[in-house]
XYZ file of C-alpha atoms in Angstrom:
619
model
C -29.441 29.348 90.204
C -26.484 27.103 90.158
C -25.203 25.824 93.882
C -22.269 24.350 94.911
C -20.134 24.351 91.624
C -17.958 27.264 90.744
C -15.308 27.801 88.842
C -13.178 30.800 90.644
C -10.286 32.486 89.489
C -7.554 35.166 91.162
C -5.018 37.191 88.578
C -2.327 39.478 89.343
C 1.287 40.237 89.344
C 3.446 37.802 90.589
C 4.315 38.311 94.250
C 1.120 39.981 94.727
C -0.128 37.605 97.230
C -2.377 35.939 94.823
C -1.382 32.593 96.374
C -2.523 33.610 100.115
C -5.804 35.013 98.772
C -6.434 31.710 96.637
C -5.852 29.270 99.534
C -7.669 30.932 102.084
C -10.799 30.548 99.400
C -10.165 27.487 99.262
C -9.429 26.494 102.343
C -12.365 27.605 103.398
C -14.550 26.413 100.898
C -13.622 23.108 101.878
C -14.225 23.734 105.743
C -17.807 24.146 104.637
C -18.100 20.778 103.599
C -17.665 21.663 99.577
C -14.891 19.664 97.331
C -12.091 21.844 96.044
C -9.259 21.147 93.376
C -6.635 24.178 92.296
C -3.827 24.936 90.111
C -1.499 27.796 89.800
C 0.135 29.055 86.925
C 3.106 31.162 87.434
C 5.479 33.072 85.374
C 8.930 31.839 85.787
C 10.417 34.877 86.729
C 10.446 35.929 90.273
C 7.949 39.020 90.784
C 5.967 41.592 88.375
C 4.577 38.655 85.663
C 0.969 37.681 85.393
C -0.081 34.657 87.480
C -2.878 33.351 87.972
C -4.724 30.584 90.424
C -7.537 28.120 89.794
C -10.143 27.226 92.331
C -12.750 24.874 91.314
C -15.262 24.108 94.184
C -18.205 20.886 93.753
C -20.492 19.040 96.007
C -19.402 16.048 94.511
C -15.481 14.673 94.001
C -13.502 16.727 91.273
C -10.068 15.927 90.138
C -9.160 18.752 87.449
C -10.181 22.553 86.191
C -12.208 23.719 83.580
C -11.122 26.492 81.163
C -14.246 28.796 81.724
C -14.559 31.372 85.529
C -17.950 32.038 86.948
C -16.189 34.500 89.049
C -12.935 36.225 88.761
C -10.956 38.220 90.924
C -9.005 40.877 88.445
C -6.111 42.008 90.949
C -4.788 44.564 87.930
C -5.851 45.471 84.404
C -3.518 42.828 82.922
C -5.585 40.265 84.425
C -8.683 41.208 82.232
C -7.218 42.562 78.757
C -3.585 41.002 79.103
C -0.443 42.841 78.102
C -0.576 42.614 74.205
C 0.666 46.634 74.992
C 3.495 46.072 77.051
C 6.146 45.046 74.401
C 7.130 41.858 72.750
C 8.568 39.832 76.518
C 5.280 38.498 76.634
C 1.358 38.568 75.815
C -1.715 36.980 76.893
C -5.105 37.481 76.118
C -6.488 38.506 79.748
C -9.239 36.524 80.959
C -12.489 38.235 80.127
C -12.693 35.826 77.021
C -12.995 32.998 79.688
C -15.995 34.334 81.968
C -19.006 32.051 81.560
C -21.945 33.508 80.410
C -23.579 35.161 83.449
C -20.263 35.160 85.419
C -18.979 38.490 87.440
C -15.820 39.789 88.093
C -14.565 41.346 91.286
C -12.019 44.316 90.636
C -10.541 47.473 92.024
C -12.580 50.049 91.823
C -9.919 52.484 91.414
C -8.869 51.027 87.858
C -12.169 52.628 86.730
C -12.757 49.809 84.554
C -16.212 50.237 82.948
C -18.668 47.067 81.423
C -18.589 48.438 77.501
C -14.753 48.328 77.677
C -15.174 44.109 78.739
C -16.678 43.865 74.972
C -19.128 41.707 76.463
C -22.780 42.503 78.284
C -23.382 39.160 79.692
C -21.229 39.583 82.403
C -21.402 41.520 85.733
C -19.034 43.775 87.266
C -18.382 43.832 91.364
C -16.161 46.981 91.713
C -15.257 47.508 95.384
C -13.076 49.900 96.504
C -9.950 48.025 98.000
C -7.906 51.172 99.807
C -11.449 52.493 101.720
C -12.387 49.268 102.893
C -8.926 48.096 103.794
C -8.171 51.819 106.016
C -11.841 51.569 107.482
C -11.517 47.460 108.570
C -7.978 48.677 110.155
C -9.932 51.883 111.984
C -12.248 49.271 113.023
C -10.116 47.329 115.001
C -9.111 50.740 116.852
C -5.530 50.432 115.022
C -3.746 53.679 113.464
C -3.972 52.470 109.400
C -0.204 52.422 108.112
C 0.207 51.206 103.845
C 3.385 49.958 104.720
C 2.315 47.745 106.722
C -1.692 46.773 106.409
C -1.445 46.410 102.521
C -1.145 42.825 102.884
C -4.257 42.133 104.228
C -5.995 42.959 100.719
C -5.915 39.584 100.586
C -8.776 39.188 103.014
C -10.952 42.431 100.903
C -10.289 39.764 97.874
C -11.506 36.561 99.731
C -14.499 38.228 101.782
C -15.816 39.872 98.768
C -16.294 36.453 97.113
C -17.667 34.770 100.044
C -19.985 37.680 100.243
C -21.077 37.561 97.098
C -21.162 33.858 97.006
C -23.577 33.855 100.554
C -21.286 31.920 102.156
C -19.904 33.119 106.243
C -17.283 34.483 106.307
C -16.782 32.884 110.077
C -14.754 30.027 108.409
C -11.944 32.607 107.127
C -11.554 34.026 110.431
C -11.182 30.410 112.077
C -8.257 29.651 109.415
C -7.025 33.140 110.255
C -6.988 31.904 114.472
C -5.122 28.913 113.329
C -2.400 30.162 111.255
C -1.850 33.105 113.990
C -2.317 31.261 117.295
C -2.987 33.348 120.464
C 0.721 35.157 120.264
C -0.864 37.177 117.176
C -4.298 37.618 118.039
C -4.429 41.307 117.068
C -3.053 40.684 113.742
C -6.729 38.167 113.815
C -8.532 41.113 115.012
C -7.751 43.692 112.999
C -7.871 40.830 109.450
C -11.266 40.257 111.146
C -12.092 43.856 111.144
C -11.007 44.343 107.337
C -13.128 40.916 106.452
C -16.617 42.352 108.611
C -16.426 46.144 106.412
C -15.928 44.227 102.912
C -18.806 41.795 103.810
C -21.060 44.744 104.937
C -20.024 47.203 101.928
C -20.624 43.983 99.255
C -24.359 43.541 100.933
C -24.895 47.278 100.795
C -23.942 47.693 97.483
C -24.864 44.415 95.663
C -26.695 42.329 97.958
C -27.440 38.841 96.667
C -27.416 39.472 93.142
C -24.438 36.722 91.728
C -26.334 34.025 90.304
C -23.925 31.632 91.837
C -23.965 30.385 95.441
C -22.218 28.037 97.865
C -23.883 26.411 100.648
C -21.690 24.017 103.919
C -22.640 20.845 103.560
C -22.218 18.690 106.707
C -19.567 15.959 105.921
C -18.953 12.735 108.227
C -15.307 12.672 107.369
C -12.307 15.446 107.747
C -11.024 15.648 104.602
C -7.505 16.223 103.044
C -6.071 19.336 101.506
C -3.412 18.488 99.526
C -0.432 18.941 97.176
C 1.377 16.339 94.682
C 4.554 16.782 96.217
C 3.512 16.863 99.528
C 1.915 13.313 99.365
C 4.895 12.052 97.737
C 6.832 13.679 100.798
C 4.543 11.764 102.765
C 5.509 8.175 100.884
C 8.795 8.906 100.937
C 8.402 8.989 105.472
C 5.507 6.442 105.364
C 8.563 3.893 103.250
C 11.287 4.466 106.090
C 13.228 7.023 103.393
C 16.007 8.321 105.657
C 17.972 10.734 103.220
C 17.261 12.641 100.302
C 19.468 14.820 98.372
C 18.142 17.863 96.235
C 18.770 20.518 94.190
C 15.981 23.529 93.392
C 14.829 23.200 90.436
C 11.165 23.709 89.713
C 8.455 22.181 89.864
C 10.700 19.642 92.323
C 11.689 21.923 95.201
C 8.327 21.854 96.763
C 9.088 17.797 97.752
C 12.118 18.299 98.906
C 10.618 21.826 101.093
C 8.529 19.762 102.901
C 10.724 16.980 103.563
C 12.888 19.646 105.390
C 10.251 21.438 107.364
C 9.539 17.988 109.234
C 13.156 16.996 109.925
C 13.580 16.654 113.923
C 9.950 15.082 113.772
C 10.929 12.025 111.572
C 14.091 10.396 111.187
C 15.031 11.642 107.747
C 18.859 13.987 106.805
C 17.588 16.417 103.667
C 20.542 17.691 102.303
C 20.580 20.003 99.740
C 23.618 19.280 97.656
C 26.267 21.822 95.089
C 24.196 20.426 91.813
C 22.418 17.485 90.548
C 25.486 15.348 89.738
C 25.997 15.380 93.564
C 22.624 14.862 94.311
C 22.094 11.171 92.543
C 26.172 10.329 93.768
C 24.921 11.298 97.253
C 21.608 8.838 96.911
C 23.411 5.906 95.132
C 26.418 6.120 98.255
C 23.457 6.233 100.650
C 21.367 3.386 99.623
C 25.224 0.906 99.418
C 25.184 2.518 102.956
C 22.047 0.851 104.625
C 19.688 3.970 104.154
C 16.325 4.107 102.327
C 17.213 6.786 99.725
C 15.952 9.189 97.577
C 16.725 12.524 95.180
C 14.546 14.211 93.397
C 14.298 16.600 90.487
C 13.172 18.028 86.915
C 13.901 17.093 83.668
C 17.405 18.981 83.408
C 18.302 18.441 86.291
C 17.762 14.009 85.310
C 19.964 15.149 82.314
C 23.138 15.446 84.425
C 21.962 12.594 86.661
C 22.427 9.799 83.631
C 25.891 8.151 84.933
C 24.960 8.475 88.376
C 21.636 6.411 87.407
C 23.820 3.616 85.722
C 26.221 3.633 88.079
C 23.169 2.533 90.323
C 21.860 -0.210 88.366
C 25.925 -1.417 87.608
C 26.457 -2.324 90.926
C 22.942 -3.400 92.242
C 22.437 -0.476 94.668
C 19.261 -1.206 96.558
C 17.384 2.208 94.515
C 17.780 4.880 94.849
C 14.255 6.677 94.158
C 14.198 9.325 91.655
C 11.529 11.315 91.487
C 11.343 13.410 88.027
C 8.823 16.178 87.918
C 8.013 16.754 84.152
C 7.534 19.873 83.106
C 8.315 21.803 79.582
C 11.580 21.466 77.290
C 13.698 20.896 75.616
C 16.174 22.684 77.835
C 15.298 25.406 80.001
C 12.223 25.231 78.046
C 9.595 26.448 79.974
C 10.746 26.094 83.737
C 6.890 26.522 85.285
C 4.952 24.690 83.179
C 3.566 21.571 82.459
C 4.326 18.824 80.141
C 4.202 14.661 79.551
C 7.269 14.560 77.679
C 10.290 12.846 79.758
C 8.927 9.208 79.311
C 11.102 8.246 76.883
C 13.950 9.701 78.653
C 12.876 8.113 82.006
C 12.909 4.659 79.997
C 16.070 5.288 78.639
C 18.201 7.561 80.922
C 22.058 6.961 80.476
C 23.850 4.753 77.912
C 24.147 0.900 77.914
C 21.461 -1.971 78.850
C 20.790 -1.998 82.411
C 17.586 -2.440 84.591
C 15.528 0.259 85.987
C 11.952 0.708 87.290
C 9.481 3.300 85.987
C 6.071 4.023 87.732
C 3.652 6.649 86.892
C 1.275 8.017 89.214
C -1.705 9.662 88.175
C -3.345 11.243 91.536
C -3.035 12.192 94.916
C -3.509 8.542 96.663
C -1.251 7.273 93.763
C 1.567 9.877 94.531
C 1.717 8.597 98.234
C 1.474 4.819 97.209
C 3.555 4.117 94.431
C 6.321 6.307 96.050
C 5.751 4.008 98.631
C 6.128 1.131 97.108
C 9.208 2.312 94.597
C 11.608 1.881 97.889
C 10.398 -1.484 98.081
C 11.204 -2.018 94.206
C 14.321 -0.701 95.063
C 15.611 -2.987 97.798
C 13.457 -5.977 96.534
C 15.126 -5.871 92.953
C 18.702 -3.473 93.460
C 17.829 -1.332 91.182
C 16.852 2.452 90.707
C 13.285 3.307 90.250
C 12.137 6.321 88.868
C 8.525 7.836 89.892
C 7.704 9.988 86.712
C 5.499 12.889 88.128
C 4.770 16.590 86.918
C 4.199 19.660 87.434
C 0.420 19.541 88.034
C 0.393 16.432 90.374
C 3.162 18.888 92.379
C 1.777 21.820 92.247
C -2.014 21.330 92.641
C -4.071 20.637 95.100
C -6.755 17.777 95.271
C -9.199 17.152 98.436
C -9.360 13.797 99.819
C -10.973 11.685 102.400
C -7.776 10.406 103.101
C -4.399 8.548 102.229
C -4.871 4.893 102.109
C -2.221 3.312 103.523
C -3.818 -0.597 103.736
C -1.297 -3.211 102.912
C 1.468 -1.193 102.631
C 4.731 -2.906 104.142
C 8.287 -2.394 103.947
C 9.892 -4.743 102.353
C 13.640 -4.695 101.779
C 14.327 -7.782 99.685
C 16.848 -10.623 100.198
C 19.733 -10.114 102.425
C 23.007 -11.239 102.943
C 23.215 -13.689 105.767
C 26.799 -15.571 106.716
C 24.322 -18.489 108.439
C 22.607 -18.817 104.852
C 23.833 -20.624 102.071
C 27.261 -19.082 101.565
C 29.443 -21.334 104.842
C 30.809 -18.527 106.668
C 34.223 -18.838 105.560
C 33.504 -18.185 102.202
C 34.366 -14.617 100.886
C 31.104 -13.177 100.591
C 30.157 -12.561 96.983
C 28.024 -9.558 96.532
C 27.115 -10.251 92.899
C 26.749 -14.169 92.877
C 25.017 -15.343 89.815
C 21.423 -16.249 91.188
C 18.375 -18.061 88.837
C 16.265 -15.733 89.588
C 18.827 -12.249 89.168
C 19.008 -11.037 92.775
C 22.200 -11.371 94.818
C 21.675 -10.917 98.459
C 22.768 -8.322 99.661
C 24.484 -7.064 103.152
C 24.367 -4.029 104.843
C 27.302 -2.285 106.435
C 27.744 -3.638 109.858
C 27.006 -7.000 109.048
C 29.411 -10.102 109.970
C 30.864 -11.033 107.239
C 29.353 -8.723 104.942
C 31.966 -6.787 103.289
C 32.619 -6.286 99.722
C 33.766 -4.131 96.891
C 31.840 -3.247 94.053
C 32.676 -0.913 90.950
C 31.063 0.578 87.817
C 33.399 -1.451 85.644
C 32.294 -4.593 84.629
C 33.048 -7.117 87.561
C 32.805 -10.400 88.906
C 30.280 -12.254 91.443
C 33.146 -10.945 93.602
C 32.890 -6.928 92.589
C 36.206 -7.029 91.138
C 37.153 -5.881 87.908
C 36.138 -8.071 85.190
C 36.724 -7.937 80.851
C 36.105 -11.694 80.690
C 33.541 -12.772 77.898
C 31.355 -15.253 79.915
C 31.868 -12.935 82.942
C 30.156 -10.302 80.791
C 27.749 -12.544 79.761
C 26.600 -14.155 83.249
C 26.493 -10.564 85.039
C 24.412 -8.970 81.832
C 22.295 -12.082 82.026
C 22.309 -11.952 85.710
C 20.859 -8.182 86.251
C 18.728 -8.245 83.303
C 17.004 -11.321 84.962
C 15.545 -9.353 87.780
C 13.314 -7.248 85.210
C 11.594 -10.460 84.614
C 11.142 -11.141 88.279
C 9.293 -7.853 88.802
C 7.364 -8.234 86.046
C 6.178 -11.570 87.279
C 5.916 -11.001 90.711
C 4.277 -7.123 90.455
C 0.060 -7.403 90.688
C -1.540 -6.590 87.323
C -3.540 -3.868 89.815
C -0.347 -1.985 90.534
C 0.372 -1.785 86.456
C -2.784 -0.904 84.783
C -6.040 -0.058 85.945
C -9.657 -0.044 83.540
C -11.879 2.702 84.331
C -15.744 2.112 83.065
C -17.878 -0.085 81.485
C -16.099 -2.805 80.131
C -17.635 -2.100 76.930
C -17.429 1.529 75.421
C -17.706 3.541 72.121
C -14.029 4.203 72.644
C -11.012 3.622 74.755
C -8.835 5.847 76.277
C -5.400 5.297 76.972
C -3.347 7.866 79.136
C -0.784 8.068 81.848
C -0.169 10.338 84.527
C -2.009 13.293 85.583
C -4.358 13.470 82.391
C -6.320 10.727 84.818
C -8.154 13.226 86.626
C -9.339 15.589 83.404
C -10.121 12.057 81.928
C -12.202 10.678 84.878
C -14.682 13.883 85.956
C -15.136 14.041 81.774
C -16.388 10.643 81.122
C -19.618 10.787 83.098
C -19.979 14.499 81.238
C -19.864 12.699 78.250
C -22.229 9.895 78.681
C -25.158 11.802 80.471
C -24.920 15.019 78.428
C -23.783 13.956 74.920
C -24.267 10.004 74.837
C -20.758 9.030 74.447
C -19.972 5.982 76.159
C -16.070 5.801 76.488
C -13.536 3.592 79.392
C -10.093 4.960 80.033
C -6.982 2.623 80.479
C -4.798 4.097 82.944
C -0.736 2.863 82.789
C 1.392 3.558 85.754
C 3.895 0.800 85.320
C 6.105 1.456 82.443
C 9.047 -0.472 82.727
C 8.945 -3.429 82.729
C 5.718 -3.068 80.382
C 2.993 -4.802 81.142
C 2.513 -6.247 77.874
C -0.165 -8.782 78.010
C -2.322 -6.869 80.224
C -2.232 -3.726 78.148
C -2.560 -5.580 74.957
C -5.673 -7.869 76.204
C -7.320 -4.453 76.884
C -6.393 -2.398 73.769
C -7.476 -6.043 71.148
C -10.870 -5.973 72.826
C -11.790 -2.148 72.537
C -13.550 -0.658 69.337
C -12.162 2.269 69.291
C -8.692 3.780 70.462
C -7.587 7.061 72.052
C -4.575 8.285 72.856
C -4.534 11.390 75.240
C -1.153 12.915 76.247
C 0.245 16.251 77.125
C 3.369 16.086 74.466
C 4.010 16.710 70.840
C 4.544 12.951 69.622
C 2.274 10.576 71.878
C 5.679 8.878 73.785
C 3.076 6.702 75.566
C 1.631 5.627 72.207
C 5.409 4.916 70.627
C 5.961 2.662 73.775
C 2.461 0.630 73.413
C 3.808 0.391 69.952
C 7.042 -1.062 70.359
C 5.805 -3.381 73.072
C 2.708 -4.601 71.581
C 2.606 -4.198 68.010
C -0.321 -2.350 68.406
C -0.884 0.891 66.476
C -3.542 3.878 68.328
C -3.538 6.177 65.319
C -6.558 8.504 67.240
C -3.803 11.211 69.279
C -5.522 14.012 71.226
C -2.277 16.017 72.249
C -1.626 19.191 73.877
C 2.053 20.690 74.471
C 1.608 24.132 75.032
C 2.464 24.159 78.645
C -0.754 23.983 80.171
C -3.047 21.127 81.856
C -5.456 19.554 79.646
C -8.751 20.192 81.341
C -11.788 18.447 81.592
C -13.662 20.383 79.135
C -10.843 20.329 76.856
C -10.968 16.499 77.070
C -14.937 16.308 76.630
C -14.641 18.980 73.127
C -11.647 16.502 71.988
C -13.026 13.424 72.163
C -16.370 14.100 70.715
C -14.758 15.373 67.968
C -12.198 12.416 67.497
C -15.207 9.819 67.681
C -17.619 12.060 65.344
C -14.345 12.897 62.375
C -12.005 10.032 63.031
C -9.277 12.872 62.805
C -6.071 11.070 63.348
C -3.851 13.341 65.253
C -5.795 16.215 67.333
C -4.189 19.047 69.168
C -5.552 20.906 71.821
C -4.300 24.089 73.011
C -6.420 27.123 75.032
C -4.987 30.319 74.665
């Protein structure tokens, strides 16, 4: 009998409270000691389309899902057979074609949903009857039963069922429950309390410890972390000193910004939500000339309309602003809650002209926190924008962590403008002086002596207006310069990173949130199928770390390239900046995560065909 690893799903319509149901599981699950990761996958409508949420629970750290559900939770009929007989908006399969062998599904007894109609007999139904146990729980607690306004708590009939049937007490739930009500709503815990004790004693009754899956607590030294993507960026962002940030929602961004809100008063930060994303980078670029750590942040159309504000940045040295971009699928409107890879080209090249810019690429949780971190130090060290290329996974999901490593992070805000310094003070104070090594010092407003004029015209050391050849020349020079000077001066550790043996059957090269479906495969992969393979993970992508990616790539035996877009961008980059060629591609584009599974089945069959060009989708 397996224990401790589960796969565990929740469908339903959207707006069904699918989301409260899946993070109390989880929650909980990971107050008994256990290791959780989950995703969501949402229609991007507002209510009434199928969603569904991922929970994957371990013993041991986990960084990604896997496409097959020990145990489901079917909130509707749609959620097993799909709506193939709804009309042409939309279909999906259902997810009965996804239960593991041996797996169960928990589901309304009132849809009278029998086992021949699954089309499968090695899998177990749990029907429970949702309304009964729901009006007796309420009766419990002493409390008149009202639809209206107890209907909610179906969510705890969906989460107790599980734990019952998964052995685990149900205690925990009603602790999280105490928390999230405090004292003032303690009969709201009671009568949630009363609902959880009838499931648990109707699952026992009827099914008693049949599931052939259980969870045990496990007694942990350490308190660990429950979080999202775009929280821990939010949490960078403070950690750096960022004082404003400009928005507008846009998904899979507006979570970031959402949090950065709910903790202004507590830290020193102005969120302002501005009229569209035009405003929002003109707002960051003014702030950052102004003194203030600054940030915006957004999705892929919404960095469409931000292209002028971006050069306008670089043109006259701003100190940043960050940009966070939250990838998900195009072109266009494309598909506005999904997932995709596919903006790195764009986030190289994002408005017209030659100019510098930063690009950085997290690929987890602790990377989300640093590297935003650290991209406000690019910023002021280098006056230049920096874009953190995220998506919508690392926002949306949720990893556990021991913590957020914070150890020799410190602000750093580059060279500044001093009228004691090199310049005698009655000198007119030139803001873009031609330096060696690119960087002008800079002033901020306030300081003696420190006032100048800049434009997004070409211009002189003085920030005036400028068409003169060998002004052109010296300022193009001049700015291009500090690319170099990052490059030089950035860690090879903060660039690339090997994973594995040194040497492997096969390398794999991949950016971004594909780390964590790359990572919990490779062990899979050596201990159950004898494939030995390292991963080369890029997070700095311009400047490109040429030498250090190419030393890796000459040396390996094999080459993979794993990214979620049509035409490998990464591999087109590695290309251009190396020379050299990875012509093994294991893509996927259709919207979803690659998963860890999907990344086992793919390169096994990559090493075993040498197929050039692989593409993965699940439906």
């Amino acid at each position: 009998m397996p224990v401790n690893k589960l796969s565990w799903m929740v469908g339903g319509p959207q707006g069904s409270g699918i989301n409260r149901s899946a993070e109390v599981f989880a929650k909980a699950c990971l107050r008994e000691g256990l290791r959780v990761f989950s995703n969501i996958e949402y229609h991007s409508n507002i209510m009434g389309r199928h969603s569904f949420y991922r929970v994957r629970v371990n013993d041991k750290p986990i960084r990604s899902h896997v496409d097959h559900v020990d145990l489901l939770l079917a909130l509707d009929e749609e959620t097993l057979f799909g709506d193939a007989e709804t009309g042409p908006y939309e279909t999906h399969r259902g997810h009965v074609h996804e239960i593991a062998p041996g797996g169960g599904i928990i589901l309304d007894s009132a849809l009278q949903i029998s086992v021949d109609r699954m089309g499968r007999d090695d899998i177990r139904l749990f029907p429970i009857p949702f309304a009964d146990l729901l009006k007796e729980g309420v009766g419990r607690a002493g409390v008149e039963y009202n639809a209206k306004r107890h209907d909610i708590m179906r969510n705890m009939v969906s989460v107790a069922s599980s734990f019952a049937l998964l052995t685990l007490d149900t205690g925990v739930i009603i602790d999280l429950l105490r928390e999230y009500f405090g004292e003032s709503r303690a009969q709201l815990v009671e009568i949630n309390e009363a609902v959880v004790a009838a499931t648990v004693d109707f699952m026992k009754a009827e099914f008693g410890n049949t599931f052939d899956i259980s969870l045990t607590s496990i007694d942990r030294d350490s308190n660990p972390i429950f979080i999202r993507g775009a929280e821990a960026v939010g949490l960078g962002k403070l950690y750096a000193g960022c004082s404003f940030q400009s928005y507008y929602p846009i998904a899979p961004s507006t979570g970031e910004s959402e949090f950065l809100e709910s903790v202004q008063g507590r830290f020193p930060i102005t969120v302002i939500q501005a009229e569209d994303e035009v405003a929002c980078i003109n707002m960051a670029v003014g702030a950052a000339h102004a003194g203030a750590r600054s940030a915006t942040s957004t999705a892929g159309p919404g960095f469409s309309l931000m292209s002028e504000g971006i050069g306008l940045a670089a043109m006259t040295e701003a100190p940043g602003p960050v940009v966070c971009l939250y990838q998900r699928g195009g072109p266009s409107t494309g598909l506005p809650t999904r997932h995709s890879q596919a903006d790195l080209k764009f986030a190289l090249q994002p408005g017209h002209g030659d100019f510098p810019h930063i690009v950085i690429a997290p690929g987890d949780i602790q990377e989300c926190f640093e590297y935003t971190f650290k991209a406000f130090n690019y910023g002021d060290r280098y006056q230049m924008p920096v874009v953190v290329l995220l998506d919508t996974v690392l926002a949306n999901s949720h990893w556990t962590v021991d913590e957020l490593r914070a150890d020799g992070l410190e602000v750093d805000v580059g060279e500044l403008f001093s009228p004691n310094g090199a310049e005698p003070e009655s000198a007119a104070y030139k803001r873009h002086v031609v330096t060696e090594s690119g960087v002008s010092p800079r002033s901020v407003p306030g300081d003696p002596g420190g006032i100048f004029v800049t434009t997004s015209d070409e211009h002189t050391e003085y920030g005036k207006i400028s068409e003169r050849i060998e002004n052109r020349v010296e300022q193009m020079d001049k700015r291009m310069r500090k690319l170099d000077l990052m490059a030089s001066e950035t860690p090879e550790k903060d660039k690339w990173t090997l994973f594995g043996p040194e040497t492997a059957d096969a390398t794999i090269v991949s950016w971004g949130s594909t780390k964590g479906a790359i990572l919990d495969s490779m062990r899979v992969l050596d201990e159950d199928h004898g494939v030995i393979v390292n991963f080369l993970q890029i997070r700095l992508m311009k400047p490109f770390p040429v030498q250090g990616v190419a030393g890796v790539l000459e040396s390996a035996n094999k080459l993979i390239l794993i990214e979620d877009n049509f035409s490998g961008q990464l591999g087109d980059l590695i290309r251009e900046k190396t020379g050299i060629k990875i012509d093994l591609k294991i893509l996927k584009y259709d919207g979803r995560p690659i998963s860890q599974n999907e990344v086992e089945e793919a390169v096994k069959a990559t090493i075993k065909q040498d197929s050039g060009r692989l593409v993965v989708s699940h439906p």
